Amino acid sequence: MTQTNPAIAVNGLTKHYGRMTALDAVDLTVPSNTMFALLGPNGAGKTTLIHILCTILAADSGTAFIAGTDLRRHPLQARKNIGVVFQEPSLDDRLTAYENLDFHGRVYAMKAADRKAGIDELLSLVELEDWRHAATRTFSSGMKRRLEIARALLHKPKILFLDEPTVGLDAQSRAGIWSYLDKLRTQRDLTIVVTTHYIEEVEACDKVSIIDHGKIIAEGSPLDLKQQYGKETARVVPRDAAIGDELRTRYNALQTGKDGSIVIDAGTPGFADQFLAEYGTRIRQVSFDMPSLESVFLTLTGRELRDRGASDGEKRAGRKGRRS
């Protein structure tokens, strides 16, 4: 597969839930053998787009190709080229690690010798070979996630979809998951598509697309996005509501947090000295941040990246699709 035959090619993809437009003529290209991140706030259309690309949902119009296969015409063929790790756990915890993988291989009609070789390789890769015969109900959250990644890769897909792969994990487990993904990138010609609300995890991606209100509103490498949209910001905690209102009005606040903090543009020369001279005694706390992907997200959407779930329409459609 080359740049002229990308891993994912989407053109004019549209999806409605009743009167709500979840995807509005989305165009998207993901080059092969890249780490790609799709970011978006809750209800932006991110979950719908991923579900369509995973063949869980059908688009109302537009085209989507996975590894050169037309999703609408050949969905079963497309499924052979993808592996999926959903946000919600999907292992059978009554089975052992080996049995979970073996069952997956049988579903994909893998030959016995190929299943065994693949299981041995992947359990070693995710450092679970010593637990191959242990029931998965005894596994930690991090171990279960690693096993789910191994299962998604057993049939040797060309594209791996990871929907919030580290949600609910501690920092050490999160770092471990990304370490395993880095190993995969070096060992296989694999395209990885990830969604996450831990924006710091996106820094290592080759390409990032930001979706909001059903449209792709920005895309590029993390560095390109920071250079084009990033701002130096200040997060301020005022001493009282009146000062907060003054700051929001004067500085056209980018975002107001639930804790009362206010994020404002601090990119003008000498801003820190001027701001502290005027407001230093009237605020409880202030921190200054250089241009970051978080500031990019705030600038483009006016919100922090805290996608805790899909919209109601997306959730219902996703549950229906997984059952089918």
mmCIF file of N, CA, C and O in Angstrom, residues 103-193:
data_model
loop_
_atom_site.group_PDB
_atom_site.id
_atom_site.type_symbol
_atom_site.label_atom_id
_atom_site.label_comp_id
_atom_site.label_asym_id
_atom_site.label_seq_id
_atom_site.Cartn_x
_atom_site.Cartn_y
_atom_site.Cartn_z
ATOM 1 N N PHE A 103 -10.701 -18.344 20.195
ATOM 2 C CA PHE A 103 -12.065 -18.163 19.694
ATOM 3 C C PHE A 103 -12.092 -17.102 18.595
ATOM 4 O O PHE A 103 -12.749 -17.270 17.560
ATOM 5 N N HIS A 104 -11.371 -15.995 18.805
ATOM 6 C CA HIS A 104 -11.317 -14.934 17.803
ATOM 7 C C HIS A 104 -10.742 -15.470 16.497
ATOM 8 O O HIS A 104 -11.253 -15.179 15.407
ATOM 9 N N GLY A 105 -9.669 -16.252 16.599
ATOM 10 C CA GLY A 105 -9.063 -16.818 15.404
ATOM 11 C C GLY A 105 -10.000 -17.737 14.655
ATOM 12 O O GLY A 105 -10.018 -17.769 13.411
ATOM 13 N N ARG A 106 -10.806 -18.510 15.386
ATOM 14 C CA ARG A 106 -11.768 -19.398 14.744
ATOM 15 C C ARG A 106 -12.860 -18.600 14.021
ATOM 16 O O ARG A 106 -13.325 -18.996 12.945
ATOM 17 N N VAL A 107 -13.287 -17.486 14.633
ATOM 18 C CA VAL A 107 -14.290 -16.640 13.975
ATOM 19 C C VAL A 107 -13.775 -16.154 12.630
ATOM 20 O O VAL A 107 -14.537 -16.055 11.652
ATOM 21 N N TYR A 108 -12.474 -15.876 12.552
ATOM 22 C CA TYR A 108 -11.879 -15.402 11.306
ATOM 23 C C TYR A 108 -11.360 -16.547 10.441
ATOM 24 O O TYR A 108 -10.621 -16.316 9.489
ATOM 25 N N ALA A 109 -11.759 -17.767 10.786
ATOM 26 C CA ALA A 109 -11.427 -18.950 9.980
ATOM 27 C C ALA A 109 -9.930 -19.127 9.778
ATOM 28 O O ALA A 109 -9.477 -19.567 8.720
ATOM 29 N N MET A 110 -9.151 -18.804 10.805
ATOM 30 C CA MET A 110 -7.710 -19.005 10.728
ATOM 31 C C MET A 110 -7.381 -20.494 10.885
ATOM 32 O O MET A 110 -8.034 -21.204 11.665
ATOM 33 N N LYS A 111 -6.383 -20.964 10.183
ATOM 34 C CA LYS A 111 -5.946 -22.339 10.324
ATOM 35 C C LYS A 111 -5.350 -22.553 11.716
ATOM 36 O O LYS A 111 -4.818 -21.623 12.328
ATOM 37 N N ALA A 112 -5.443 -23.790 12.205
ATOM 38 C CA ALA A 112 -5.003 -24.097 13.565
ATOM 39 C C ALA A 112 -3.548 -23.702 13.796
ATOM 40 O O ALA A 112 -3.205 -23.105 14.832
ATOM 41 N N ALA A 113 -2.681 -24.027 12.842
ATOM 42 C CA ALA A 113 -1.260 -23.710 13.005
ATOM 43 C C ALA A 113 -1.041 -22.204 13.041
ATOM 44 O O ALA A 113 -0.219 -21.703 13.832
ATOM 45 N N ASP A 114 -1.781 -21.460 12.213
ATOM 46 C CA ASP A 114 -1.649 -20.003 12.193
ATOM 47 C C ASP A 114 -2.176 -19.397 13.489
ATOM 48 O O ASP A 114 -1.601 -18.422 14.004
ATOM 49 N N ARG A 115 -3.275 -19.949 14.005
ATOM 50 C CA ARG A 115 -3.814 -19.458 15.276
ATOM 51 C C ARG A 115 -2.790 -19.640 16.386
ATOM 52 O O ARG A 115 -2.525 -18.703 17.159
ATOM 53 N N LYS A 116 -2.237 -20.822 16.495
ATOM 54 C CA LYS A 116 -1.296 -21.107 17.574
ATOM 55 C C LYS A 116 -0.060 -20.214 17.483
ATOM 56 O O LYS A 116 0.372 -19.626 18.481
ATOM 57 N N ALA A 117 0.495 -20.086 16.280
ATOM 58 C CA ALA A 117 1.684 -19.254 16.105
ATOM 59 C C ALA A 117 1.382 -17.792 16.425
ATOM 60 O O ALA A 117 2.176 -17.103 17.080
ATOM 61 N N GLY A 118 0.220 -17.319 15.965
ATOM 62 C CA GLY A 118 -0.162 -15.933 16.219
ATOM 63 C C GLY A 118 -0.404 -15.667 17.687
ATOM 64 O O GLY A 118 -0.004 -14.618 18.221
ATOM 65 N N ILE A 119 -1.066 -16.595 18.372
ATOM 66 C CA ILE A 119 -1.331 -16.437 19.798
ATOM 67 C C ILE A 119 -0.020 -16.388 20.582
ATOM 68 O O ILE A 119 0.169 -15.541 21.465
ATOM 69 N N ASP A 120 0.904 -17.294 20.263
ATOM 70 C CA ASP A 120 2.198 -17.307 20.959
ATOM 71 C C ASP A 120 2.933 -15.982 20.755
ATOM 72 O O ASP A 120 3.489 -15.412 21.704
ATOM 73 N N GLU A 121 2.935 -15.502 19.515
ATOM 74 C CA GLU A 121 3.642 -14.255 19.211
ATOM 75 C C GLU A 121 3.044 -13.068 19.956
ATOM 76 O O GLU A 121 3.765 -12.253 20.553
ATOM 77 N N LEU A 122 1.722 -12.958 19.937
ATOM 78 C CA LEU A 122 1.069 -11.784 20.509
ATOM 79 C C LEU A 122 1.062 -11.806 22.034
ATOM 80 O O LEU A 122 1.211 -10.759 22.670
ATOM 81 N N LEU A 123 0.891 -12.978 22.641
ATOM 82 C CA LEU A 123 0.969 -13.041 24.096
ATOM 83 C C LEU A 123 2.356 -12.643 24.577
ATOM 84 O O LEU A 123 2.509 -11.994 25.621
ATOM 85 N N SER A 124 3.376 -12.990 23.802
ATOM 86 C CA SER A 124 4.733 -12.568 24.145
ATOM 87 C C SER A 124 4.890 -11.065 23.980
ATOM 88 O O SER A 124 5.490 -10.396 24.827
ATOM 89 N N LEU A 125 4.328 -10.536 22.896
ATOM 90 C CA LEU A 125 4.448 -9.107 22.624
ATOM 91 C C LEU A 125 3.850 -8.263 23.744
ATOM 92 O O LEU A 125 4.442 -7.268 24.173
ATOM 93 N N VAL A 126 2.674 -8.673 24.243
ATOM 94 C CA VAL A 126 2.012 -7.884 25.283
ATOM 95 C C VAL A 126 2.324 -8.407 26.686
ATOM 96 O O VAL A 126 1.669 -8.036 27.663
ATOM 97 N N GLU A 127 3.327 -9.278 26.759
ATOM 98 C CA GLU A 127 3.847 -9.759 28.041
ATOM 99 C C GLU A 127 2.777 -10.438 28.893
ATOM 100 O O GLU A 127 2.658 -10.195 30.096
ATOM 101 N N LEU A 128 2.014 -11.325 28.247
ATOM 102 C CA LEU A 128 0.984 -12.082 28.962
ATOM 103 C C LEU A 128 1.168 -13.590 28.794
ATOM 104 O O LEU A 128 0.279 -14.371 29.130
ATOM 105 N N GLU A 129 2.343 -14.020 28.288
ATOM 106 C CA GLU A 129 2.527 -15.447 28.038
ATOM 107 C C GLU A 129 2.438 -16.277 29.323
ATOM 108 O O GLU A 129 1.993 -17.423 29.303
ATOM 109 N N ASP A 130 2.829 -15.705 30.462
ATOM 110 C CA ASP A 130 2.752 -16.441 31.725
ATOM 111 C C ASP A 130 1.323 -16.573 32.238
ATOM 112 O O ASP A 130 1.075 -17.324 33.189
ATOM 113 N N TRP A 131 0.389 -15.842 31.631
ATOM 114 C CA TRP A 131 -1.018 -15.884 32.071
ATOM 115 C C TRP A 131 -1.910 -16.472 30.983
ATOM 116 O O TRP A 131 -3.122 -16.301 31.021
ATOM 117 N N ARG A 132 -1.346 -17.198 30.044
ATOM 118 C CA ARG A 132 -2.140 -17.683 28.920
ATOM 119 C C ARG A 132 -3.272 -18.598 29.356
ATOM 120 O O ARG A 132 -4.326 -18.634 28.708
ATOM 121 N N HIS A 133 -3.109 -19.325 30.448
ATOM 122 C CA HIS A 133 -4.143 -20.257 30.897
ATOM 123 C C HIS A 133 -4.910 -19.745 32.120
ATOM 124 O O HIS A 133 -5.636 -20.501 32.765
ATOM 125 N N ALA A 134 -4.749 -18.457 32.418
ATOM 126 C CA ALA A 134 -5.475 -17.850 33.539
ATOM 127 C C ALA A 134 -6.785 -17.248 33.039
ATOM 128 O O ALA A 134 -6.844 -16.687 31.934
ATOM 129 N N ALA A 135 -7.845 -17.384 33.830
ATOM 130 C CA ALA A 135 -9.132 -16.784 33.469
ATOM 131 C C ALA A 135 -8.999 -15.269 33.449
ATOM 132 O O ALA A 135 -8.399 -14.674 34.356
ATOM 133 N N THR A 136 -9.552 -14.625 32.436
ATOM 134 C CA THR A 136 -9.372 -13.184 32.303
ATOM 135 C C THR A 136 -10.098 -12.389 33.386
ATOM 136 O O THR A 136 -9.796 -11.218 33.586
ATOM 137 N N ARG A 137 -11.014 -13.020 34.092
ATOM 138 C CA ARG A 137 -11.670 -12.296 35.193
ATOM 139 C C ARG A 137 -10.690 -11.980 36.310
ATOM 140 O O ARG A 137 -10.971 -11.124 37.164
ATOM 141 N N THR A 138 -9.540 -12.641 36.322
ATOM 142 C CA THR A 138 -8.524 -12.375 37.350
ATOM 143 C C THR A 138 -7.542 -11.298 36.910
ATOM 144 O O THR A 138 -6.665 -10.917 37.682
ATOM 145 N N PHE A 139 -7.670 -10.780 35.687
ATOM 146 C CA PHE A 139 -6.727 -9.809 35.143
ATOM 147 C C PHE A 139 -7.023 -8.400 35.650
ATOM 148 O O PHE A 139 -8.179 -8.047 35.921
ATOM 149 N N SER A 140 -5.982 -7.586 35.730
ATOM 150 C CA SER A 140 -6.155 -6.159 35.999
ATOM 151 C C SER A 140 -6.695 -5.486 34.740
ATOM 152 O O SER A 140 -6.701 -6.069 33.644
ATOM 153 N N SER A 141 -7.116 -4.225 34.888
ATOM 154 C CA SER A 141 -7.647 -3.492 33.729
ATOM 155 C C SER A 141 -6.596 -3.351 32.639
ATOM 156 O O SER A 141 -6.900 -3.485 31.444
ATOM 157 N N GLY A 142 -5.359 -3.090 33.042
ATOM 158 C CA GLY A 142 -4.299 -2.953 32.057
ATOM 159 C C GLY A 142 -4.018 -4.250 31.321
ATOM 160 O O GLY A 142 -3.789 -4.255 30.103
ATOM 161 N N MET A 143 -4.037 -5.379 32.027
ATOM 162 C CA MET A 143 -3.816 -6.681 31.392
ATOM 163 C C MET A 143 -4.935 -6.996 30.409
ATOM 164 O O MET A 143 -4.691 -7.519 29.314
ATOM 165 N N LYS A 144 -6.174 -6.679 30.788
ATOM 166 C CA LYS A 144 -7.294 -6.930 29.881
ATOM 167 C C LYS A 144 -7.165 -6.105 28.604
ATOM 168 O O LYS A 144 -7.424 -6.590 27.504
ATOM 169 N N ARG A 145 -6.752 -4.846 28.758
ATOM 170 C CA ARG A 145 -6.608 -4.003 27.575
ATOM 171 C C ARG A 145 -5.507 -4.532 26.661
ATOM 172 O O ARG A 145 -5.650 -4.556 25.428
ATOM 173 N N ARG A 146 -4.415 -4.993 27.231
ATOM 174 C CA ARG A 146 -3.337 -5.558 26.421
ATOM 175 C C ARG A 146 -3.814 -6.814 25.687
ATOM 176 O O ARG A 146 -3.475 -7.036 24.521
ATOM 177 N N LEU A 147 -4.625 -7.634 26.355
ATOM 178 C CA LEU A 147 -5.147 -8.833 25.714
ATOM 179 C C LEU A 147 -6.116 -8.466 24.587
ATOM 180 O O LEU A 147 -6.130 -9.117 23.530
ATOM 181 N N GLU A 148 -6.897 -7.426 24.777
ATOM 182 C CA GLU A 148 -7.813 -6.989 23.725
ATOM 183 C C GLU A 148 -7.048 -6.506 22.498
ATOM 184 O O GLU A 148 -7.464 -6.738 21.357
ATOM 185 N N ILE A 149 -5.928 -5.826 22.717
ATOM 186 C CA ILE A 149 -5.097 -5.390 21.593
ATOM 187 C C ILE A 149 -4.531 -6.604 20.860
ATOM 188 O O ILE A 149 -4.541 -6.674 19.628
ATOM 189 N N ALA A 150 -4.053 -7.603 21.639
ATOM 190 C CA ALA A 150 -3.531 -8.827 21.020
ATOM 191 C C ALA A 150 -4.618 -9.520 20.204
ATOM 192 O O ALA A 150 -4.375 -9.981 19.079
ATOM 193 N N ARG A 151 -5.818 -9.595 20.750
ATOM 194 C CA ARG A 151 -6.915 -10.252 20.041
ATOM 195 C C ARG A 151 -7.243 -9.532 18.735
ATOM 196 O O ARG A 151 -7.462 -10.162 17.701
ATOM 197 N N ALA A 152 -7.251 -8.191 18.773
ATOM 198 C CA ALA A 152 -7.584 -7.417 17.585
ATOM 199 C C ALA A 152 -6.558 -7.594 16.477
ATOM 200 O O ALA A 152 -6.862 -7.385 15.296
ATOM 201 N N LEU A 153 -5.346 -8.015 16.842
ATOM 202 C CA LEU A 153 -4.265 -8.145 15.858
ATOM 203 C C LEU A 153 -4.067 -9.579 15.369
ATOM 204 O O LEU A 153 -3.284 -9.813 14.441
ATOM 205 N N LEU A 154 -4.759 -10.538 15.971
ATOM 206 C CA LEU A 154 -4.489 -11.945 15.687
ATOM 207 C C LEU A 154 -4.677 -12.295 14.216
ATOM 208 O O LEU A 154 -3.893 -13.064 13.638
ATOM 209 N N HIS A 155 -5.692 -11.769 13.572
ATOM 210 C CA HIS A 155 -5.967 -12.109 12.174
ATOM 211 C C HIS A 155 -5.175 -11.244 11.195
ATOM 212 O O HIS A 155 -5.451 -11.233 10.002
ATOM 213 N N LYS A 156 -4.183 -10.515 11.713
ATOM 214 C CA LYS A 156 -3.251 -9.703 10.920
ATOM 215 C C LYS A 156 -3.964 -8.643 10.082
ATOM 216 O O LYS A 156 -3.824 -8.588 8.851
ATOM 217 N N PRO A 157 -4.695 -7.758 10.739
ATOM 218 C CA PRO A 157 -5.360 -6.678 10.003
ATOM 219 C C PRO A 157 -4.345 -5.631 9.543
ATOM 220 O O PRO A 157 -3.233 -5.547 10.070
ATOM 221 N N LYS A 158 -4.755 -4.816 8.584
ATOM 222 C CA LYS A 158 -3.907 -3.723 8.119
ATOM 223 C C LYS A 158 -4.134 -2.444 8.902
ATOM 224 O O LYS A 158 -3.280 -1.552 8.901
ATOM 225 N N ILE A 159 -5.304 -2.356 9.557
ATOM 226 C CA ILE A 159 -5.665 -1.140 10.299
ATOM 227 C C ILE A 159 -6.192 -1.542 11.669
ATOM 228 O O ILE A 159 -7.043 -2.436 11.777
ATOM 229 N N LEU A 160 -5.689 -0.887 12.708
ATOM 230 C CA LEU A 160 -6.136 -1.145 14.081
ATOM 231 C C LEU A 160 -6.848 0.091 14.600
ATOM 232 O O LEU A 160 -6.271 1.184 14.654
ATOM 233 N N PHE A 161 -8.130 -0.075 14.979
ATOM 234 C CA PHE A 161 -8.919 1.003 15.567
ATOM 235 C C PHE A 161 -8.910 0.862 17.088
ATOM 236 O O PHE A 161 -9.241 -0.210 17.618
ATOM 237 N N LEU A 162 -8.560 1.940 17.763
ATOM 238 C CA LEU A 162 -8.515 1.948 19.226
ATOM 239 C C LEU A 162 -9.404 3.082 19.733
ATOM 240 O O LEU A 162 -9.077 4.259 19.560
ATOM 241 N N ASP A 163 -10.528 2.735 20.333
ATOM 242 C CA ASP A 163 -11.470 3.733 20.844
ATOM 243 C C ASP A 163 -11.209 3.929 22.329
ATOM 244 O O ASP A 163 -11.561 3.083 23.150
ATOM 245 N N GLU A 164 -10.576 5.048 22.670
ATOM 246 C CA GLU A 164 -10.219 5.348 24.064
ATOM 247 C C GLU A 164 -9.480 4.164 24.700
ATOM 248 O O GLU A 164 -9.927 3.608 25.709
ATOM 249 N N PRO A 165 -8.334 3.766 24.169
ATOM 250 C CA PRO A 165 -7.686 2.534 24.635
ATOM 251 C C PRO A 165 -7.158 2.593 26.058
ATOM 252 O O PRO A 165 -6.952 1.556 26.675
ATOM 253 N N THR A 166 -6.937 3.796 26.594
ATOM 254 C CA THR A 166 -6.353 3.882 27.935
ATOM 255 C C THR A 166 -7.307 4.473 28.961
ATOM 256 O O THR A 166 -6.894 4.777 30.080
ATOM 257 N N VAL A 167 -8.581 4.621 28.612
ATOM 258 C CA VAL A 167 -9.524 5.208 29.559
ATOM 259 C C VAL A 167 -9.661 4.308 30.786
ATOM 260 O O VAL A 167 -9.728 3.080 30.695
ATOM 261 N N GLY A 168 -9.631 4.917 31.956
ATOM 262 C CA GLY A 168 -9.780 4.177 33.203
ATOM 263 C C GLY A 168 -8.525 3.506 33.705
ATOM 264 O O GLY A 168 -8.543 2.871 34.756
ATOM 265 N N LEU A 169 -7.404 3.639 32.963
ATOM 266 C CA LEU A 169 -6.159 3.006 33.388
ATOM 267 C C LEU A 169 -5.294 3.998 34.156
ATOM 268 O O LEU A 169 -5.371 5.213 33.944
ATOM 269 N N ASP A 170 -4.450 3.476 35.039
ATOM 270 C CA ASP A 170 -3.522 4.346 35.746
ATOM 271 C C ASP A 170 -2.412 4.785 34.803
ATOM 272 O O ASP A 170 -2.258 4.271 33.690
ATOM 273 N N ALA A 171 -1.616 5.764 35.256
ATOM 274 C CA ALA A 171 -0.595 6.354 34.381
ATOM 275 C C ALA A 171 0.411 5.319 33.899
ATOM 276 O O ALA A 171 0.835 5.342 32.732
ATOM 277 N N GLN A 172 0.796 4.395 34.776
ATOM 278 C CA GLN A 172 1.782 3.382 34.397
ATOM 279 C C GLN A 172 1.218 2.457 33.310
ATOM 280 O O GLN A 172 1.903 2.135 32.341
ATOM 281 N N SER A 173 -0.040 2.043 33.481
ATOM 282 C CA SER A 173 -0.657 1.166 32.488
ATOM 283 C C SER A 173 -0.844 1.884 31.161
ATOM 284 O O SER A 173 -0.662 1.299 30.090
ATOM 285 N N ARG A 174 -1.206 3.160 31.217
ATOM 286 C CA ARG A 174 -1.359 3.943 30.001
ATOM 287 C C ARG A 174 -0.048 4.017 29.235
ATOM 288 O O ARG A 174 -0.004 3.833 28.015
ATOM 289 N N ALA A 175 1.035 4.279 29.953
ATOM 290 C CA ALA A 175 2.349 4.344 29.303
ATOM 291 C C ALA A 175 2.711 3.001 28.685
ATOM 292 O O ALA A 175 3.297 2.939 27.593
ATOM 293 N N GLY A 176 2.347 1.910 29.364
ATOM 294 C CA GLY A 176 2.634 0.580 28.854
ATOM 295 C C GLY A 176 1.902 0.289 27.562
ATOM 296 O O GLY A 176 2.471 -0.288 26.624
ATOM 297 N N ILE A 177 0.628 0.690 27.479
ATOM 298 C CA ILE A 177 -0.157 0.472 26.267
ATOM 299 C C ILE A 177 0.503 1.159 25.082
ATOM 300 O O ILE A 177 0.654 0.575 23.999
ATOM 301 N N TRP A 178 0.920 2.404 25.263
ATOM 302 C CA TRP A 178 1.544 3.130 24.155
ATOM 303 C C TRP A 178 2.893 2.531 23.794
ATOM 304 O O TRP A 178 3.305 2.572 22.629
ATOM 305 N N SER A 179 3.583 1.957 24.758
ATOM 306 C CA SER A 179 4.847 1.276 24.468
ATOM 307 C C SER A 179 4.604 0.073 23.559
ATOM 308 O O SER A 179 5.351 -0.157 22.594
ATOM 309 N N TYR A 180 3.555 -0.711 23.854
ATOM 310 C CA TYR A 180 3.220 -1.860 23.012
ATOM 311 C C TYR A 180 2.841 -1.416 21.602
ATOM 312 O O TYR A 180 3.216 -2.053 20.608
ATOM 313 N N LEU A 181 2.108 -0.306 21.496
ATOM 314 C CA LEU A 181 1.709 0.188 20.183
ATOM 315 C C LEU A 181 2.933 0.628 19.382
ATOM 316 O O LEU A 181 2.992 0.426 18.163
ATOM 317 N N ASP A 182 3.910 1.234 20.054
ATOM 318 C CA ASP A 182 5.145 1.616 19.362
ATOM 319 C C ASP A 182 5.869 0.386 18.814
ATOM 320 O O ASP A 182 6.420 0.401 17.710
ATOM 321 N N LYS A 183 5.875 -0.704 19.597
ATOM 322 C CA LYS A 183 6.499 -1.940 19.126
ATOM 323 C C LYS A 183 5.794 -2.460 17.880
ATOM 324 O O LYS A 183 6.432 -2.903 16.919
ATOM 325 N N LEU A 184 4.468 -2.378 17.889
ATOM 326 C CA LEU A 184 3.698 -2.861 16.743
ATOM 327 C C LEU A 184 4.042 -2.086 15.480
ATOM 328 O O LEU A 184 4.151 -2.656 14.393
ATOM 329 N N ARG A 185 4.205 -0.765 15.636
ATOM 330 C CA ARG A 185 4.520 0.062 14.479
ATOM 331 C C ARG A 185 5.837 -0.350 13.843
ATOM 332 O O ARG A 185 6.023 -0.241 12.631
ATOM 333 N N THR A 186 6.789 -0.799 14.644
ATOM 334 C CA THR A 186 8.101 -1.181 14.112
ATOM 335 C C THR A 186 8.112 -2.604 13.564
ATOM 336 O O THR A 186 8.951 -2.945 12.737
ATOM 337 N N GLN A 187 7.186 -3.444 14.015
ATOM 338 C CA GLN A 187 7.190 -4.847 13.625
ATOM 339 C C GLN A 187 6.241 -5.159 12.478
ATOM 340 O O GLN A 187 6.420 -6.169 11.789
ATOM 341 N N ARG A 188 5.220 -4.333 12.294
ATOM 342 C CA ARG A 188 4.205 -4.627 11.275
ATOM 343 C C ARG A 188 3.929 -3.384 10.441
ATOM 344 O O ARG A 188 4.082 -2.259 10.901
ATOM 345 N N ASP A 189 3.497 -3.597 9.224
ATOM 346 C CA ASP A 189 3.048 -2.502 8.362
ATOM 347 C C ASP A 189 1.613 -2.189 8.763
ATOM 348 O O ASP A 189 0.656 -2.610 8.114
ATOM 349 N N LEU A 190 1.473 -1.455 9.862
ATOM 350 C CA LEU A 190 0.171 -1.290 10.509
ATOM 351 C C LEU A 190 -0.196 0.179 10.624
ATOM 352 O O LEU A 190 0.624 1.012 11.027
ATOM 353 N N THR A 191 -1.438 0.489 10.262
ATOM 354 C CA THR A 191 -1.997 1.816 10.489
ATOM 355 C C THR A 191 -2.823 1.768 11.771
ATOM 356 O O THR A 191 -3.657 0.883 11.939
ATOM 357 N N ILE A 192 -2.584 2.711 12.676
ATOM 358 C CA ILE A 192 -3.297 2.745 13.952
ATOM 359 C C ILE A 192 -4.149 4.012 14.009
ATOM 360 O O ILE A 192 -3.647 5.123 13.818
ATOM 361 N N VAL A 193 -5.435 3.829 14.235
ATOM 362 C CA VAL A 193 -6.379 4.937 14.363
ATOM 363 C C VAL A 193 -6.867 4.958 15.805
ATOM 364 O O VAL A 193 -7.444 3.977 16.287
#
